[in-house]
Short mmCIF file of C-alpha atoms in Angstrom, two decimals:
data_model
loop_
_atom_site.label_atom_id
_atom_site.label_comp_id
_atom_site.label_asym_id
_atom_site.label_seq_id
_atom_site.Cartn_x
_atom_site.Cartn_y
_atom_site.Cartn_z
CA MET A 1144 -70.88 -44.32 244.48
CA SER A 1145 -69.73 -43.48 240.96
CA ALA A 1146 -67.51 -40.74 240.35
CA PRO A 1147 -69.01 -37.19 240.25
CA VAL A 1148 -69.72 -35.62 236.82
CA LEU A 1149 -69.23 -32.10 237.79
CA GLN A 1150 -67.01 -30.86 240.89
CA LEU A 1151 -66.32 -27.20 241.78
CA ALA A 1152 -63.78 -26.68 244.37
CA GLY A 1153 -63.08 -23.46 246.11
CA VAL A 1154 -64.32 -21.67 242.92
CA THR A 1155 -64.25 -17.84 242.94
CA ARG A 1156 -64.61 -15.43 239.98
CA ASP A 1157 -64.03 -11.74 240.06
CA HIS A 1158 -65.51 -9.41 237.67
CA ARG A 1159 -64.00 -5.91 237.14
CA GLN A 1160 -66.45 -2.97 237.15
CA GLY A 1161 -64.37 0.06 236.70
CA GLU A 1162 -62.03 0.27 239.51
CA ALA A 1163 -63.74 -1.98 241.67
CA THR A 1164 -63.65 -5.78 241.68
CA VAL A 1165 -66.93 -7.71 242.40
CA GLN A 1166 -66.70 -11.13 243.47
CA ALA A 1167 -69.51 -12.98 241.54
CA LEU A 1168 -68.57 -16.14 243.49
CA ARG A 1169 -66.73 -16.90 246.52
CA GLY A 1170 -65.11 -19.91 247.29
CA VAL A 1171 -67.91 -22.30 246.04
CA ASP A 1172 -67.70 -26.19 246.48
CA LEU A 1173 -70.19 -28.18 244.65
CA THR A 1174 -70.33 -31.70 243.49
CA VAL A 1175 -72.84 -33.23 241.33
CA SER A 1176 -72.87 -37.12 240.80
CA PRO A 1177 -74.61 -38.81 238.05
CA GLY A 1178 -78.26 -39.52 238.89
CA GLU A 1179 -78.52 -36.38 240.67
CA LEU A 1180 -80.33 -33.09 239.77
CA VAL A 1181 -79.23 -29.97 241.81
CA ALA A 1182 -81.15 -26.75 241.98
CA VAL A 1183 -79.44 -23.52 242.47
CA MET A 1184 -81.42 -20.69 244.01
CA GLY A 1185 -80.49 -17.09 244.95
CA PRO A 1186 -81.58 -13.51 244.26
CA SER A 1187 -80.43 -11.41 241.37
CA GLY A 1188 -76.60 -11.18 241.37
CA SER A 1189 -76.27 -13.96 243.86
CA GLY A 1190 -73.95 -15.76 241.17
CA LYS A 1191 -76.50 -18.47 239.86
CA SER A 1192 -75.53 -17.73 236.23
CA THR A 1193 -71.84 -17.29 236.75
CA LEU A 1194 -71.93 -20.69 238.37
CA LEU A 1195 -73.65 -22.33 235.32
CA HIS A 1196 -71.25 -20.69 232.96
CA LEU A 1197 -68.00 -21.83 235.01
CA ALA A 1198 -69.60 -25.28 235.26
CA GLY A 1199 -70.20 -25.50 231.63
CA GLY A 1200 -66.61 -24.31 230.57
CA LEU A 1201 -68.14 -20.98 229.45
CA ASP A 1202 -66.27 -18.83 231.82
CA THR A 1203 -63.00 -19.36 233.70
CA PRO A 1204 -62.94 -19.10 237.48
CA THR A 1205 -60.49 -16.55 239.00
CA ALA A 1206 -59.41 -19.28 241.50
CA GLY A 1207 -60.38 -22.77 242.28
CA ARG A 1208 -61.05 -25.85 239.95
CA VAL A 1209 -63.76 -27.06 237.64
CA VAL A 1210 -63.72 -30.65 236.96
CA VAL A 1211 -66.14 -32.15 234.49
CA GLU A 1212 -66.16 -35.89 234.24
CA GLY A 1213 -62.68 -36.16 235.76
CA ARG A 1214 -61.07 -33.34 233.63
CA ASP A 1215 -59.91 -30.31 235.37
CA LEU A 1216 -60.90 -27.84 232.61
CA ALA A 1217 -57.80 -25.41 233.74
CA GLU A 1218 -55.36 -28.07 232.39
CA LEU A 1219 -57.01 -28.07 229.13
CA SER A 1220 -56.36 -26.30 226.05
CA ALA A 1221 -58.90 -24.02 224.51
CA ALA A 1222 -59.51 -26.60 221.72
CA GLN A 1223 -60.19 -29.32 224.38
CA VAL A 1224 -62.28 -27.32 226.71
CA ALA A 1225 -64.49 -26.74 223.51
CA ALA A 1226 -64.47 -30.52 223.06
CA VAL A 1227 -65.54 -30.99 226.61
CA ARG A 1228 -68.37 -28.54 225.94
CA ARG A 1229 -69.42 -30.45 222.97
CA ARG A 1230 -69.08 -33.94 224.16
CA SER A 1231 -69.94 -33.69 227.84
CA VAL A 1232 -72.03 -30.85 228.51
CA GLY A 1233 -75.70 -29.90 227.47
CA TYR A 1234 -77.39 -26.59 227.90
CA VAL A 1235 -80.97 -25.66 228.17
CA PHE A 1236 -81.68 -22.07 228.04
CA GLN A 1237 -84.82 -20.12 228.84
CA ASP A 1238 -84.48 -18.62 225.36
CA LEU A 1239 -84.55 -21.91 223.42
CA ASN A 1240 -82.16 -21.24 220.65
CA LEU A 1241 -83.81 -23.65 218.44
CA LEU A 1242 -83.04 -22.91 214.70
CA PRO A 1243 -86.39 -22.02 213.23
CA SER A 1244 -85.31 -23.37 209.68
CA LEU A 1245 -84.53 -26.72 211.07
CA SER A 1246 -86.98 -29.45 211.87
CA ALA A 1247 -87.08 -30.95 215.45
CA VAL A 1248 -84.93 -33.72 214.26
CA GLU A 1249 -82.37 -31.71 212.44
CA ASN A 1250 -81.94 -29.35 215.41
CA VAL A 1251 -81.19 -32.26 217.75
CA ALA A 1252 -78.93 -33.81 215.46
CA LEU A 1253 -76.90 -30.66 214.76
CA PRO A 1254 -74.60 -30.65 217.96
CA LEU A 1255 -73.55 -34.32 216.86
CA GLU A 1256 -73.16 -33.42 213.22
CA LEU A 1257 -71.05 -30.39 214.33
CA ASP A 1258 -68.94 -32.88 216.33
CA GLY A 1259 -68.21 -34.96 213.18
CA VAL A 1260 -70.95 -37.85 213.76
CA ARG A 1261 -72.13 -38.78 210.07
CA GLY A 1262 -75.78 -37.60 209.18
CA GLY A 1263 -77.43 -40.92 209.37
CA MET A 1264 -76.17 -41.73 212.72
CA ALA A 1265 -76.88 -38.36 214.18
CA ARG A 1266 -80.37 -38.28 212.98
CA ARG A 1267 -80.88 -41.91 214.46
CA ALA A 1268 -79.48 -40.76 217.78
CA ALA A 1269 -81.68 -37.39 217.52
CA ARG A 1270 -84.91 -39.65 217.06
CA GLU A 1271 -84.15 -41.65 220.02
CA ALA A 1272 -83.38 -38.49 222.16
CA LEU A 1273 -86.89 -37.15 220.91
CA GLU A 1274 -88.51 -40.30 221.79
CA GLU A 1275 -87.15 -40.23 225.23
CA VAL A 1276 -88.47 -36.81 225.87
CA GLY A 1277 -92.03 -37.80 224.63
CA VAL A 1278 -91.79 -35.77 221.28
CA GLY A 1279 -90.80 -38.48 218.95
CA ALA A 1280 -93.72 -37.86 216.87
CA LEU A 1281 -92.92 -34.33 216.15
CA ALA A 1282 -89.59 -35.24 214.64
CA GLY A 1283 -90.30 -33.52 211.40
CA ARG A 1284 -92.01 -30.43 212.76
CA PHE A 1285 -90.46 -26.96 212.61
CA PRO A 1286 -90.18 -24.96 215.90
CA ASP A 1287 -92.94 -22.41 214.78
CA GLU A 1288 -95.30 -25.84 214.34
CA MET A 1289 -94.92 -26.74 218.08
CA SER A 1290 -96.05 -25.34 221.49
CA GLY A 1291 -93.77 -23.76 223.88
CA GLY A 1292 -93.42 -27.09 225.96
CA GLN A 1293 -92.84 -29.16 222.98
CA GLN A 1294 -89.99 -26.84 221.71
CA GLN A 1295 -88.62 -26.91 225.22
CA ARG A 1296 -88.48 -30.72 224.97
CA VAL A 1297 -86.72 -30.63 221.74
CA ALA A 1298 -84.27 -28.32 223.35
CA ILE A 1299 -83.58 -30.78 226.29
CA ALA A 1300 -83.19 -33.61 223.76
CA ARG A 1301 -80.63 -31.44 221.91
CA ALA A 1302 -79.04 -30.78 225.27
CA LEU A 1303 -78.54 -34.46 225.91
CA VAL A 1304 -78.23 -36.09 222.62
CA GLY A 1305 -75.05 -38.34 222.35
CA PRO A 1306 -72.92 -39.34 225.47
CA ARG A 1307 -73.36 -36.04 227.15
CA ARG A 1308 -73.94 -36.46 230.78
CA LEU A 1309 -73.83 -33.01 232.30
CA LEU A 1310 -77.07 -31.06 231.77
CA LEU A 1311 -77.04 -27.23 232.70
CA ALA A 1312 -80.42 -25.67 232.84
CA ASP A 1313 -80.94 -21.96 233.34
CA GLU A 1314 -84.42 -20.96 234.03
CA PRO A 1315 -85.74 -23.74 231.54
CA THR A 1316 -89.24 -23.02 232.61
CA GLY A 1317 -89.24 -19.34 232.41
CA ALA A 1318 -91.43 -18.99 229.40
CA LEU A 1319 -94.01 -21.72 229.96
CA ASP A 1320 -97.10 -21.95 232.09
CA SER A 1321 -97.11 -23.83 235.29
CA THR A 1322 -98.14 -27.12 234.02
CA THR A 1323 -96.05 -27.24 231.01
CA GLY A 1324 -93.13 -26.19 233.16
CA GLU A 1325 -93.61 -28.92 235.19
CA GLU A 1326 -93.85 -31.27 232.33
CA VAL A 1327 -90.55 -30.21 231.43
CA LEU A 1328 -89.00 -30.64 235.03
CA ARG A 1329 -90.40 -34.15 234.98
CA VAL A 1330 -88.39 -34.85 231.62
CA LEU A 1331 -85.20 -33.30 233.36
CA ARG A 1332 -85.72 -35.42 236.34
CA ALA A 1333 -86.04 -38.40 234.45
CA ARG A 1334 -82.91 -37.79 232.39
CA CYS A 1335 -81.00 -37.45 235.62
CA GLU A 1336 -82.54 -40.60 237.12
CA ALA A 1337 -81.41 -42.23 233.92
CA GLY A 1338 -77.72 -41.57 234.55
CA ALA A 1339 -77.15 -37.92 233.75
CA ALA A 1340 -76.21 -35.05 236.29
CA GLY A 1341 -77.99 -31.91 236.25
CA VAL A 1342 -77.82 -28.38 237.55
CA LEU A 1343 -80.97 -26.41 237.24
CA VAL A 1344 -80.85 -22.57 237.97
CA THR A 1345 -84.19 -21.16 238.76
CA HIS A 1346 -85.99 -18.66 241.04
CA GLU A 1347 -89.11 -20.68 241.36
CA ALA A 1348 -89.09 -22.78 244.42
CA ARG A 1349 -91.81 -24.93 243.19
CA HIS A 1350 -89.31 -25.85 240.44
CA ALA A 1351 -86.42 -26.26 242.32
CA ALA A 1352 -88.21 -28.73 244.47
CA TRP A 1353 -87.90 -31.32 241.67
CA ALA A 1354 -84.26 -31.38 242.68
CA ASP A 1355 -82.41 -33.70 244.80
CA ARG A 1356 -80.63 -30.90 246.35
CA VAL A 1357 -81.36 -27.22 246.42
CA VAL A 1358 -78.16 -24.97 246.82
CA PHE A 1359 -78.90 -21.26 248.17
CA LEU A 1360 -76.57 -18.73 246.71
CA ARG A 1361 -76.16 -15.33 248.36
CA ASP A 1362 -73.47 -12.77 247.48
CA GLY A 1363 -71.71 -15.43 245.59
CA VAL A 1364 -71.57 -17.91 248.66
CA VAL A 1365 -73.42 -20.89 249.34
CA VAL A 1366 -75.29 -20.10 252.42
CA ASP A 1367 -77.29 -23.34 252.87
CA GLN A 1368 -78.76 -26.10 251.09
CA SER A 1369 -81.73 -28.25 251.42
CA GLY A 1370 -82.41 -32.11 250.47
CA PRO A 1371 -81.11 -35.38 251.69
CA ALA A 1372 -77.31 -34.79 251.00
CA ALA A 1373 -77.44 -31.45 253.12
CA VAL A 1374 -75.90 -33.08 256.06
CA ALA A 1375 -73.38 -35.23 254.33
CA GLU A 1376 -71.81 -32.72 252.28
CA SER A 1377 -71.38 -29.56 254.42
CA LEU A 1378 -70.69 -26.60 252.30
CA LEU A 1379 -71.76 -24.09 254.97
CA PRO A 1380 -69.26 -21.37 255.76
CA ALA A 1381 -69.57 -20.60 259.46
CA GLY A 1382 -72.04 -17.53 260.09
CA GLY A 1383 -73.70 -17.91 256.64
CA ALA A 1384 -72.82 -14.65 254.80
CA GLY A 1385 -69.69 -14.00 256.71
CA MET B 347 -112.81 -25.32 257.22
CA SER B 348 -114.01 -27.21 260.04
CA ILE B 349 -114.39 -30.63 260.89
CA ARG B 350 -118.05 -30.13 260.86
CA HIS B 351 -118.15 -29.34 257.23
CA GLY B 352 -115.77 -31.94 256.44
CA LEU B 353 -118.18 -34.71 258.23
CA LEU B 354 -121.16 -33.22 256.46
CA ALA B 355 -119.48 -33.58 253.16
CA LEU B 356 -118.73 -37.25 253.84
CA LEU B 357 -122.25 -37.86 255.01
CA GLU B 358 -123.52 -36.40 251.91
CA ARG B 359 -122.42 -39.61 250.25
CA GLY B 360 -124.51 -41.70 252.34
CA PRO B 361 -125.13 -42.73 256.17
CA SER B 362 -121.97 -43.73 257.88
CA HIS B 363 -120.59 -44.20 261.58
CA GLY B 364 -117.79 -42.34 263.37
CA TYR B 365 -115.15 -44.87 262.69
CA HIS B 366 -115.60 -45.12 259.30
CA LEU B 367 -115.91 -41.37 258.77
CA ARG B 368 -112.75 -40.86 260.26
CA ALA B 369 -110.94 -43.24 257.76
CA GLU B 370 -112.87 -41.53 254.99
CA PHE B 371 -111.85 -38.14 256.07
CA ASP B 372 -108.14 -39.39 256.19
CA ALA B 373 -108.25 -40.72 252.69
CA ALA B 374 -110.05 -37.55 251.15
CA THR B 375 -107.39 -35.26 252.77
CA GLY B 376 -104.45 -37.64 252.15
CA ALA B 377 -103.86 -37.79 255.94
CA THR B 378 -102.71 -34.20 256.00
CA TRP B 379 -105.12 -33.34 258.59
CA PRO B 380 -105.18 -36.40 261.07
CA LEU B 381 -108.26 -36.53 263.24
CA ASN B 382 -108.72 -38.74 266.40
CA VAL B 383 -112.08 -40.72 266.76
CA GLY B 384 -112.83 -38.52 269.73
CA GLN B 385 -112.82 -35.44 267.62
CA VAL B 386 -115.04 -37.21 265.06
CA TYR B 387 -117.63 -38.43 267.84
CA SER B 388 -117.80 -35.11 269.52
CA THR B 389 -118.32 -33.20 266.35
CA LEU B 390 -121.11 -35.76 265.45
CA ASP B 391 -122.65 -34.97 268.88
CA ARG B 392 -122.70 -31.19 268.17
CA LEU B 393 -124.08 -31.75 264.61
CA GLU B 394 -126.89 -33.82 266.00
CA ARG B 395 -127.62 -31.32 268.72
CA ASP B 396 -127.88 -28.73 266.04
CA GLY B 397 -130.10 -30.66 263.70
CA LEU B 398 -127.57 -31.05 260.80
CA VAL B 399 -127.33 -34.82 261.16
CA ALA B 400 -129.62 -37.35 262.65
CA GLN B 401 -128.97 -41.24 263.80
CA ASP B 402 -129.82 -43.43 260.96
CA GLY B 403 -131.52 -46.32 262.91
CA PRO B 404 -130.64 -47.98 266.06
CA PRO B 405 -126.81 -48.92 266.91
CA ASP B 406 -125.60 -52.03 265.01
CA ALA B 407 -124.44 -55.18 266.68
CA ASP B 408 -121.13 -53.60 267.74
CA GLY B 409 -123.08 -50.69 269.32
CA ARG B 410 -122.17 -48.27 266.49
CA ILE B 411 -124.48 -45.60 265.56
CA ALA B 412 -124.75 -44.57 262.03
CA TYR B 413 -125.47 -40.91 261.10
CA ARG B 414 -127.10 -39.31 258.08
CA ILE B 415 -127.13 -36.00 256.95
CA THR B 416 -130.63 -33.81 257.35
CA ASP B 417 -132.19 -31.31 255.01
CA VAL B 418 -130.70 -28.59 257.39
CA GLY B 419 -127.25 -30.20 257.06
CA GLN B 420 -127.53 -30.16 253.37
CA ALA B 421 -128.28 -26.54 253.31
CA GLU B 422 -125.28 -25.87 255.47
CA LEU B 423 -123.08 -27.91 253.30
CA ARG B 424 -124.13 -26.24 250.06
CA GLY B 425 -123.75 -22.86 251.94
CA TRP B 426 -120.07 -23.65 252.81
CA PHE B 427 -119.15 -24.70 249.50
CA ALA B 428 -120.77 -21.63 247.97
CA SER B 429 -118.87 -19.12 250.30
CA PRO B 430 -115.17 -18.41 250.00
CA VAL B 431 -112.88 -19.29 252.79
CA SER B 432 -112.05 -16.32 255.13
CA ALA B 433 -108.51 -15.13 255.17
CA LYS B 434 -109.44 -13.12 258.19
CA GLY B 435 -109.03 -14.16 261.82
CA ALA B 436 -106.50 -13.62 264.32
CA PRO B 437 -102.91 -13.39 262.94
CA ARG B 438 -101.58 -16.50 264.37
CA ASP B 439 -98.94 -17.20 261.91
CA GLU B 440 -95.92 -18.19 264.00
CA LEU B 441 -93.45 -17.50 261.46
CA ALA B 442 -94.67 -13.93 260.75
CA ILE B 443 -94.43 -13.10 264.50
CA LYS B 444 -91.17 -14.82 264.80
CA LEU B 445 -89.74 -12.61 261.98
CA ALA B 446 -91.50 -9.65 263.47
CA LEU B 447 -89.88 -10.11 266.74
CA ALA B 448 -86.36 -11.14 264.94
CA VAL B 449 -86.11 -7.61 263.49
CA THR B 450 -86.77 -5.88 266.70
CA THR B 451 -84.73 -8.16 269.12
CA PRO B 452 -80.97 -7.12 269.30
CA GLY B 453 -78.33 -9.61 268.50
CA VAL B 454 -80.62 -11.76 266.06
CA ASP B 455 -79.26 -12.57 262.73
CA VAL B 456 -82.35 -12.03 260.81
CA LEU B 457 -81.00 -13.34 257.57
CA ARG B 458 -80.01 -16.42 259.16
CA VAL B 459 -83.49 -16.85 260.56
CA VAL B 460 -84.94 -16.38 257.12
CA GLN B 461 -82.42 -18.88 255.50
CA THR B 462 -83.12 -21.48 258.16
CA GLN B 463 -86.78 -21.39 257.35
CA ARG B 464 -86.25 -21.34 253.68
CA THR B 465 -84.03 -24.55 253.93
CA ALA B 466 -86.68 -26.05 256.11
CA THR B 467 -89.66 -24.95 253.87
CA MET B 468 -87.82 -26.07 250.87
CA THR B 469 -87.05 -29.53 251.99
CA GLY B 470 -90.66 -29.88 252.78
CA LEU B 471 -91.45 -28.74 249.42
CA GLN B 472 -89.15 -31.27 247.71
CA GLU B 473 -90.86 -34.01 249.90
CA LEU B 474 -94.50 -32.79 248.67
CA THR B 475 -93.14 -32.71 245.11
CA ARG B 476 -91.87 -36.29 245.35
CA LEU B 477 -95.24 -37.38 246.71
CA LYS B 478 -97.05 -35.50 243.90
CA ALA B 479 -94.77 -36.97 241.08
CA ARG B 480 -95.84 -40.45 242.59
CA ALA B 481 -99.55 -39.53 242.84
CA ASP B 482 -99.44 -38.13 239.29
CA ASP B 483 -97.89 -41.22 238.08
CA GLY B 484 -100.51 -43.39 239.79
CA PRO B 485 -104.00 -44.42 238.76
CA GLY B 486 -105.10 -40.81 239.35
CA ASP B 487 -106.41 -39.67 242.63
CA LEU B 488 -107.35 -36.41 241.73
CA ALA B 489 -108.54 -35.26 245.21
CA TRP B 490 -105.17 -36.34 246.79
CA SER B 491 -103.27 -34.58 244.11
CA LEU B 492 -105.22 -31.27 244.38
CA VAL B 493 -104.71 -31.44 248.26
CA LEU B 494 -100.78 -31.90 247.68
CA ASP B 495 -101.02 -28.85 244.97
CA SER B 496 -102.39 -26.53 247.82
CA LEU B 497 -99.58 -27.48 250.14
CA VAL B 498 -97.10 -27.18 247.50
CA PHE B 499 -98.30 -23.57 246.58
CA ARG B 500 -98.51 -22.62 250.20
CA SER B 501 -94.68 -23.62 250.57
CA GLU B 502 -94.05 -21.65 247.45
CA ALA B 503 -95.80 -18.56 248.70
CA GLU B 504 -93.94 -19.06 252.02
CA ILE B 505 -90.55 -19.16 250.21
CA ARG B 506 -91.46 -16.03 247.99
CA TRP B 507 -92.38 -14.18 251.15
CA LEU B 508 -89.07 -15.16 252.74
CA ASP B 509 -87.24 -13.96 249.68
CA HIS B 510 -88.99 -10.70 250.09
CA CYS B 511 -88.14 -10.35 253.73
CA GLU B 512 -84.56 -11.03 252.85
CA ALA B 513 -84.62 -8.33 250.50
CA ARG B 514 -86.44 -5.78 252.58
CA VAL B 515 -84.08 -6.51 255.55
CA ALA B 516 -80.92 -6.11 253.47
CA ARG B 517 -82.17 -2.86 252.10
CA ALA B 518 -82.93 -1.50 255.49
CA ALA B 519 -79.69 -2.47 256.68
CA ALA B 520 -78.03 -0.66 253.80
CA ARG B 521 -79.87 2.44 254.55
CA ARG B 522 -79.31 2.47 258.19
CA PRO B 523 -76.07 4.38 259.17
CA ALA B 524 -73.71 1.77 260.48
CA THR B 525 -73.66 2.06 264.46
CA PRO B 526 -72.68 -0.58 267.08
CA THR B 527 -76.33 -1.02 267.70
CA ALA B 528 -77.13 -2.07 264.03
CA THR B 529 -76.49 -5.71 264.54
CA ALA B 530 -76.54 -8.77 262.50
CA THR B 531 -78.16 -7.46 259.42
CA ALA B 532 -75.73 -4.62 258.94
CA THR B 533 -73.00 -7.10 259.29
CA ALA B 534 -74.21 -9.35 256.65
CA THR B 535 -74.65 -6.44 254.23
CA ALA B 536 -71.20 -5.05 255.23
CA THR B 537 -69.76 -8.47 254.13
CA ALA B 538 -71.55 -8.04 250.70
CA SER B 539 -70.27 -4.48 250.21
CA ALA B 540 -66.76 -5.38 251.39
CA THR B 541 -66.44 -7.47 248.37
CA ALA B 542 -66.82 -4.48 246.11
CA PRO B 543 -64.24 -2.01 247.40
CA GLY B 544 -65.02 1.49 246.70
CA ALA B 545 -68.55 0.93 245.74
CA PRO B 546 -70.93 3.31 247.29
CA ALA B 547 -73.25 2.20 249.80
CA PRO B 548 -76.41 2.24 247.46
CA ALA B 549 -74.79 -0.31 245.30
CA ALA B 550 -75.24 -2.97 248.16
CA ASP B 551 -78.62 -1.71 248.51
CA ALA B 552 -79.35 -2.54 244.71
CA ALA B 553 -78.16 -5.78 244.48
CA PRO B 554 -80.64 -7.63 246.96
CA GLY B 555 -83.29 -5.09 246.41
CA GLY B 556 -83.28 -5.69 242.50
CA GLY B 557 -86.03 -7.48 240.92
CA ARG B 558 -85.66 -11.19 240.71
CA ARG B 559 -84.89 -12.75 237.36
#
């Protein structure tokens, strides 16, 4: 089996709220391998988004380790973490964050150009990424000339353009109708099957069901998981919430 | 839905005999509702008795009797398609009954019961989704895909209901004064609030009870 793209080991994240400390995550273990899509479900405040932020190096754990493509983020400088974020991690948010003044291909090429890739090469890679998610023909269109589903595909292409192999998606289907949402999940799934590792945060069971594994969070703890790997990788603390 | 209406719908396509009807029923419902040949023949007997189908000629060389739908049968079938499926009937949902009993039986960890069911339902939903992805990639068997969709939506509804139960149980436990008899649910919530020292009890209530994202 190939090395995991993402590993969370004993990850805890405390947030201060006035005098009190709230533990957003408590001792979470999670491993995501290439080719795997893992969904994270749980009620509001269960720690889903915190988990995603930690996985993407946007936040730092209070305890435990976050390892992306073999690199322990705690051992890297801020600049090195930023480089991991640019080169290894792609984000898809509910709010697509496409720049309205740039065409689809320019939006997708942007992260590569920011990372120093020359214009022509970045655009070529961007076109390929757009082809891959089925919107190659829309490369020249601006965001307001595309449907919500098309824009979301562009956002996924942008998340995975270049060598990035970790895809983090936070409610990526939130603003879409059910059929379009399903198409987006097909694209995510296909990208993972092609070798990426994906973490999908969602509250829609129907969407989570596209994942290989579904991890259930409650009060910052992984209380259970479903899917074929559920037995192999036991993350279950005894007694559920205890 | 009854087997009667299923068989009438199949006979509306043309005369057929029991064995063939069973295979067609399987194909139409994606084998989600397996029938045995005995059920098919006994249903055909009753349909014939009620005048909804009639034998279509003498038995063939193998002794099999083909049936055709009658005018009365066609009227019954049209009526069935025209009327909504009733949600009434005896409440026989084992899961609803199980949860109702769980909240009133001392010593049961209701949240664990909810989670066990949610994991099982989610695993089923993942399997259905895989089947659906394959069906949609195929030559396009719309009937089968719609049956799968129905199962997908049902599983999703069950999970949503379980989420709702979990929030309700947690909220109820937070409201209840902690007593030795308030068992498992209170324990779970107490664990949650223990992470926020000094936080008042309603804070524990607000988290699981709040709207979903």
